Amino acid sequence: MPDSNHPAPTSTVDLTPDQQSLVERIARSYAAAAPAGWLRVVCREECSVSPESDGTGSVRVVVVETAAGLEQQTFRPSDELYWESGDLLRELAAASPTQTIVLSVVIDRDGRTEAAVVVDVPRVLVGIRDETSSKPIHHYLERNRAELTALLG
C-alpha cells in the first residue's frame, strides 16, 4: 500500500499527446476485434514494475446482443498493438510513485469511448479479486444491465 509520501490510489495520470493518441488507437483496435453483435467492451489493465509484483494483469469482457438477450463474454483483443500497449503501460507504471497503474477502457459500438489511467497499487497481480480489482469487470453485465439495455434503443 502507498504510504503518506505517495499519492492515494486512483490519482489520475495525465497523458502526453502521444500517449493519449496510443490509448485512442488501442481503443479502436479493441472495437475492431469485438465480435458480431457487440454492444460494449470493458477492460481493466493493471501494470506494475515493482520487483514484488512486476507484470501486467488484464480483465476484459464484451457484452454482446444475442437472440436470447444480452450476454457477457471474455474479450480477447487482437495482437495488433500488443507491444506498443505493453510498452505504454510499463512506461506509465515506471513514472508512477507506486510503480503501478491501471488503464480502464469502456468502448461502445456507437463509438463512445472512455479511457483513464490511474495510479494504483498491485491488486490482480498479487491475487486480489474483489471490488477494487476484477469483480466490477467480471460482474459488469449484471451490474449495468439497465444501462446496457437502454443502449439497445
Short mmCIF file of C-alpha atoms in Angstrom, two decimals:
data_model
loop_
_atom_site.label_atom_id
_atom_site.label_comp_id
_atom_site.label_asym_id
_atom_site.label_seq_id
_atom_site.Cartn_x
_atom_site.Cartn_y
_atom_site.Cartn_z
CA MET A 1 0.00 0.00 0.00
CA PRO A 2 1.20 3.51 -0.63
CA ASP A 3 2.48 5.43 2.34
CA SER A 4 1.92 9.07 3.19
CA ASN A 5 4.64 10.09 0.70
CA HIS A 6 2.68 8.66 -2.22
CA PRO A 7 -0.50 9.87 -3.84
CA ALA A 8 -3.62 7.96 -2.93
CA PRO A 9 -4.54 5.13 -5.25
CA THR A 10 -6.72 6.23 -8.14
CA SER A 11 -4.94 9.55 -8.71
CA THR A 12 -5.46 10.27 -12.40
CA VAL A 13 -2.36 10.17 -14.61
CA ASP A 14 -2.00 12.95 -17.16
CA LEU A 15 -1.03 11.54 -20.53
CA THR A 16 1.16 13.22 -23.11
CA PRO A 17 -0.45 13.80 -26.52
CA ASP A 18 1.47 10.79 -27.91
CA GLN A 19 0.34 8.58 -25.01
CA GLN A 20 -3.27 9.76 -25.42
CA SER A 21 -3.08 9.03 -29.14
CA LEU A 22 -1.85 5.50 -28.43
CA VAL A 23 -4.65 4.90 -25.90
CA GLU A 24 -7.14 6.00 -28.57
CA ARG A 25 -5.54 3.60 -31.10
CA ILE A 26 -5.75 0.80 -28.54
CA ALA A 27 -9.45 1.51 -28.01
CA ARG A 28 -10.07 1.49 -31.78
CA SER A 29 -8.22 -1.82 -32.14
CA TYR A 30 -10.31 -3.31 -29.32
CA ALA A 31 -13.50 -2.17 -31.07
CA ALA A 32 -12.30 -3.69 -34.35
CA ALA A 33 -11.64 -7.02 -32.59
CA ALA A 34 -15.06 -7.19 -30.91
CA PRO A 35 -17.39 -9.99 -32.05
CA ALA A 36 -20.52 -9.53 -34.13
CA GLY A 37 -23.39 -8.09 -32.13
CA TRP A 38 -21.14 -6.45 -29.55
CA LEU A 39 -22.53 -3.59 -27.50
CA ARG A 40 -19.73 -2.68 -25.08
CA VAL A 41 -16.14 -3.70 -24.35
CA VAL A 42 -14.88 -3.14 -20.78
CA CYS A 43 -11.22 -3.59 -19.82
CA ARG A 44 -9.03 -3.14 -16.75
CA GLU A 45 -5.29 -3.35 -17.48
CA GLU A 46 -3.12 -3.33 -14.35
CA CYS A 47 0.63 -2.91 -14.77
CA SER A 48 3.38 -2.86 -12.16
CA VAL A 49 7.13 -2.54 -12.49
CA SER A 50 7.84 -3.04 -8.80
CA PRO A 51 10.05 -6.04 -8.02
CA GLU A 52 7.34 -7.56 -5.81
CA SER A 53 4.64 -7.58 -8.48
CA ASP A 54 6.24 -6.98 -11.88
CA GLY A 55 3.90 -7.66 -14.78
CA THR A 56 0.56 -6.93 -16.38
CA GLY A 57 -2.82 -8.33 -15.39
CA SER A 58 -5.85 -7.81 -17.59
CA VAL A 59 -9.55 -8.33 -17.02
CA ARG A 60 -11.58 -7.84 -20.22
CA VAL A 61 -15.19 -8.54 -21.14
CA VAL A 62 -17.50 -7.79 -24.03
CA VAL A 63 -21.27 -7.50 -23.79
CA VAL A 64 -22.94 -8.99 -26.87
CA GLU A 65 -26.51 -8.71 -28.10
CA THR A 66 -27.79 -12.21 -28.91
CA ALA A 67 -31.18 -13.64 -29.89
CA ALA A 68 -31.60 -14.61 -26.23
CA GLY A 69 -30.73 -11.12 -24.95
CA LEU A 70 -27.53 -9.59 -23.61
CA GLU A 71 -24.64 -11.91 -22.86
CA GLN A 72 -21.24 -11.21 -21.30
CA GLN A 73 -18.18 -12.94 -22.73
CA THR A 74 -14.46 -12.87 -22.08
CA PHE A 75 -12.85 -10.47 -24.54
CA ARG A 76 -9.55 -11.11 -26.27
CA PRO A 77 -8.26 -8.15 -28.28
CA SER A 78 -6.17 -8.54 -31.39
CA ASP A 79 -2.40 -8.57 -31.02
CA GLU A 80 -2.13 -5.57 -33.36
CA LEU A 81 -0.87 -3.18 -30.65
CA TYR A 82 0.36 -5.76 -28.14
CA TRP A 83 3.93 -4.47 -27.87
CA GLU A 84 3.01 -0.78 -28.01
CA SER A 85 0.35 -1.29 -25.35
CA GLY A 86 2.73 -3.15 -23.06
CA ASP A 87 5.43 -0.53 -23.53
CA LEU A 88 2.97 2.25 -22.70
CA LEU A 89 1.72 0.53 -19.56
CA ARG A 90 5.28 -0.13 -18.32
CA GLU A 91 6.31 3.46 -19.10
CA LEU A 92 3.37 4.83 -17.13
CA ALA A 93 3.94 2.41 -14.24
CA ALA A 94 7.63 3.34 -14.06
CA ALA A 95 6.67 7.01 -13.72
CA SER A 96 4.07 6.25 -11.03
CA PRO A 97 5.06 6.81 -7.38
CA THR A 98 3.57 3.39 -6.56
CA GLN A 99 5.13 1.79 -9.65
CA THR A 100 1.65 0.55 -10.56
CA ILE A 101 -1.06 1.96 -12.82
CA VAL A 102 -4.43 0.84 -14.10
CA LEU A 103 -5.76 1.62 -17.57
CA SER A 104 -9.56 1.38 -17.66
CA VAL A 105 -11.30 1.42 -21.03
CA VAL A 106 -15.01 1.34 -21.90
CA ILE A 107 -15.92 1.26 -25.60
CA ASP A 108 -19.45 1.34 -27.01
CA ARG A 109 -20.29 0.19 -30.51
CA ASP A 110 -21.69 3.66 -31.25
CA GLY A 111 -18.13 4.98 -30.98
CA ARG A 112 -18.27 6.43 -27.45
CA THR A 113 -15.06 5.65 -25.60
CA GLU A 114 -13.92 6.38 -22.06
CA ALA A 115 -10.34 5.73 -21.04
CA ALA A 116 -8.50 6.66 -17.87
CA VAL A 117 -5.14 5.85 -16.34
CA VAL A 118 -4.84 5.99 -12.57
CA VAL A 119 -2.08 5.44 -10.02
CA ASP A 120 -2.88 2.34 -8.00
CA VAL A 121 -1.30 -0.49 -6.05
CA PRO A 122 -0.94 -4.10 -7.22
CA ARG A 123 -4.21 -5.95 -6.91
CA VAL A 124 -4.87 -8.51 -9.68
CA LEU A 125 -1.12 -9.11 -9.92
CA VAL A 126 -0.99 -10.20 -6.29
CA GLY A 127 -4.15 -12.28 -6.33
CA ILE A 128 -6.70 -9.74 -5.10
CA ARG A 129 -10.05 -10.44 -6.75
CA ASP A 130 -12.51 -8.04 -5.13
CA GLU A 131 -14.43 -4.80 -5.64
CA THR A 132 -11.16 -2.89 -6.02
CA SER A 133 -9.92 -5.05 -8.87
CA SER A 134 -11.60 -7.64 -11.07
CA LYS A 135 -15.13 -8.07 -9.67
CA PRO A 136 -16.60 -4.91 -11.24
CA ILE A 137 -15.50 -6.22 -14.65
CA HIS A 138 -16.48 -9.85 -14.10
CA HIS A 139 -19.96 -8.77 -12.95
CA TYR A 140 -20.31 -5.92 -15.42
CA LEU A 141 -23.46 -7.06 -17.22
CA GLU A 142 -25.43 -7.92 -14.09
CA ARG A 143 -24.50 -4.58 -12.50
CA ASN A 144 -25.17 -2.48 -15.61
CA ARG A 145 -27.99 -4.35 -17.36
CA ALA A 146 -30.47 -1.43 -17.29
CA GLU A 147 -27.98 0.99 -18.87
CA LEU A 148 -26.89 -1.57 -21.46
CA THR A 149 -30.48 -2.47 -22.33
CA ALA A 150 -31.24 1.24 -22.81
CA LEU A 151 -28.34 1.45 -25.29
CA LEU A 152 -30.16 -1.06 -27.47
CA GLY A 153 -32.88 1.51 -28.06
#
